[in-house]
């Protein structure tokens, strides 16, 4: 299991990336704005689009924060 509570999965073939926080799937994000909104709803407020790309809380799988399509 990852030590990081936020997992951003590789892009799906149709676009978007699954977002999980502490093992719970929050949805499919299509860009950084979606990811920030999912995190806000999960109680991880205060992260904007720049901060989320640098945060040690996020584990990016299958590409970094600029990769949203397969």
PDB file of C-alpha atoms in Angstrom:
ATOM      1  CA  UNK A   1       0.000   0.000   0.000  1.00  0.00           C
ATOM      2  CA  UNK A   2       1.207   3.498  -0.789  1.00  0.00           C
ATOM      3  CA  UNK A   3       2.350   5.812   1.988  1.00  0.00           C
ATOM      4  CA  UNK A   4       0.685   8.631   0.078  1.00  0.00           C
ATOM      5  CA  UNK A   5      -3.041   9.038   0.677  1.00  0.00           C
ATOM      6  CA  UNK A   6      -3.844  10.312  -2.852  1.00  0.00           C
ATOM      7  CA  UNK A   7      -3.368   7.991  -5.837  1.00  0.00           C
ATOM      8  CA  UNK A   8      -3.886   9.271  -9.379  1.00  0.00           C
ATOM      9  CA  UNK A   9      -4.092   6.244 -11.676  1.00  0.00           C
ATOM     10  CA  UNK A  10      -2.783   6.108 -15.245  1.00  0.00           C
ATOM     11  CA  UNK A  11      -5.003   7.685 -17.895  1.00  0.00           C
ATOM     12  CA  UNK A  12      -7.848   5.490 -19.112  1.00  0.00           C
ATOM     13  CA  UNK A  13      -8.137   4.712 -22.847  1.00  0.00           C
ATOM     14  CA  UNK A  14     -11.061   7.155 -23.054  1.00  0.00           C
ATOM     15  CA  UNK A  15      -9.281   9.883 -21.074  1.00  0.00           C
ATOM     16  CA  UNK A  16      -9.299  10.885 -17.461  1.00  0.00           C
ATOM     17  CA  UNK A  17      -7.586   9.402 -14.436  1.00  0.00           C
ATOM     18  CA  UNK A  18      -9.127   7.611 -11.468  1.00  0.00           C
ATOM     19  CA  UNK A  19      -8.530   9.407  -8.173  1.00  0.00           C
ATOM     20  CA  UNK A  20      -8.398   7.580  -4.851  1.00  0.00           C
ATOM     21  CA  UNK A  21      -7.947   9.070  -1.399  1.00  0.00           C
ATOM     22  CA  UNK A  22      -7.092   6.687   1.430  1.00  0.00           C
ATOM     23  CA  UNK A  23      -8.298   3.776  -0.693  1.00  0.00           C
ATOM     24  CA  UNK A  24     -11.674   5.317  -1.585  1.00  0.00           C
ATOM     25  CA  UNK A  25     -12.326   6.059  -5.258  1.00  0.00           C
ATOM     26  CA  UNK A  26     -13.554   9.620  -5.672  1.00  0.00           C
ATOM     27  CA  UNK A  27     -14.074   9.649  -9.419  1.00  0.00           C
ATOM     28  CA  UNK A  28     -12.463  10.244 -12.774  1.00  0.00           C
ATOM     29  CA  UNK A  29     -10.520  13.502 -13.162  1.00  0.00           C
ATOM     30  CA  UNK A  30      -9.977  14.958 -16.609  1.00  0.00           C
ATOM     31  CA  UNK A  31      -7.636  17.756 -15.536  1.00  0.00           C
ATOM     32  CA  UNK A  32      -5.991  19.337 -12.506  1.00  0.00           C
ATOM     33  CA  UNK A  33      -9.117  21.355 -11.743  1.00  0.00           C
ATOM     34  CA  UNK A  34     -11.122  18.148 -11.343  1.00  0.00           C
ATOM     35  CA  UNK A  35      -8.426  16.695  -9.090  1.00  0.00           C
ATOM     36  CA  UNK A  36      -8.372  19.788  -6.870  1.00  0.00           C
ATOM     37  CA  UNK A  37     -12.172  19.634  -6.563  1.00  0.00           C
ATOM     38  CA  UNK A  38     -12.114  15.944  -5.599  1.00  0.00           C
ATOM     39  CA  UNK A  39      -9.502  16.675  -2.939  1.00  0.00           C
ATOM     40  CA  UNK A  40     -11.500  19.622  -1.613  1.00  0.00           C
ATOM     41  CA  UNK A  41     -14.584  17.428  -1.266  1.00  0.00           C
ATOM     42  CA  UNK A  42     -12.467  14.821   0.544  1.00  0.00           C
ATOM     43  CA  UNK A  43     -11.412  17.443   3.087  1.00  0.00           C
ATOM     44  CA  UNK A  44      -7.972  18.185   1.632  1.00  0.00           C
ATOM     45  CA  UNK A  45      -8.653  21.867   1.122  1.00  0.00           C
ATOM     46  CA  UNK A  46      -6.125  24.568   0.415  1.00  0.00           C
ATOM     47  CA  UNK A  47      -4.386  22.883  -2.527  1.00  0.00           C
ATOM     48  CA  UNK A  48      -4.582  24.716  -5.826  1.00  0.00           C
ATOM     49  CA  UNK A  49      -3.563  23.381  -9.245  1.00  0.00           C
ATOM     50  CA  UNK A  50       0.086  24.333  -8.755  1.00  0.00           C
ATOM     51  CA  UNK A  51       0.359  23.011  -5.203  1.00  0.00           C
ATOM     52  CA  UNK A  52      -1.223  19.668  -6.049  1.00  0.00           C
ATOM     53  CA  UNK A  53       1.483  19.033  -8.677  1.00  0.00           C
ATOM     54  CA  UNK A  54       4.177  19.503  -6.023  1.00  0.00           C
ATOM     55  CA  UNK A  55       2.455  17.892  -3.058  1.00  0.00           C
ATOM     56  CA  UNK A  56       4.043  14.871  -1.471  1.00  0.00           C
ATOM     57  CA  UNK A  57       0.524  13.607  -0.721  1.00  0.00           C
ATOM     58  CA  UNK A  58      -0.077  12.665  -4.364  1.00  0.00           C
ATOM     59  CA  UNK A  59       1.298   9.590  -6.097  1.00  0.00           C
ATOM     60  CA  UNK A  60       1.094   9.935  -9.882  1.00  0.00           C
ATOM     61  CA  UNK A  61       0.935   6.582 -11.670  1.00  0.00           C
ATOM     62  CA  UNK A  62       1.408   6.251 -15.413  1.00  0.00           C
ATOM     63  CA  UNK A  63       2.410   9.850 -15.980  1.00  0.00           C
ATOM     64  CA  UNK A  64       2.742  13.090 -14.105  1.00  0.00           C
ATOM     65  CA  UNK A  65       0.307  15.936 -13.593  1.00  0.00           C
ATOM     66  CA  UNK A  66       0.383  17.001 -17.234  1.00  0.00           C
ATOM     67  CA  UNK A  67      -0.778  13.614 -18.589  1.00  0.00           C
ATOM     68  CA  UNK A  68      -4.569  13.184 -18.847  1.00  0.00           C
ATOM     69  CA  UNK A  69      -5.021  11.071 -21.982  1.00  0.00           C
ATOM     70  CA  UNK A  70      -3.683   7.628 -22.823  1.00  0.00           C
TER      71      UNK A  70
END
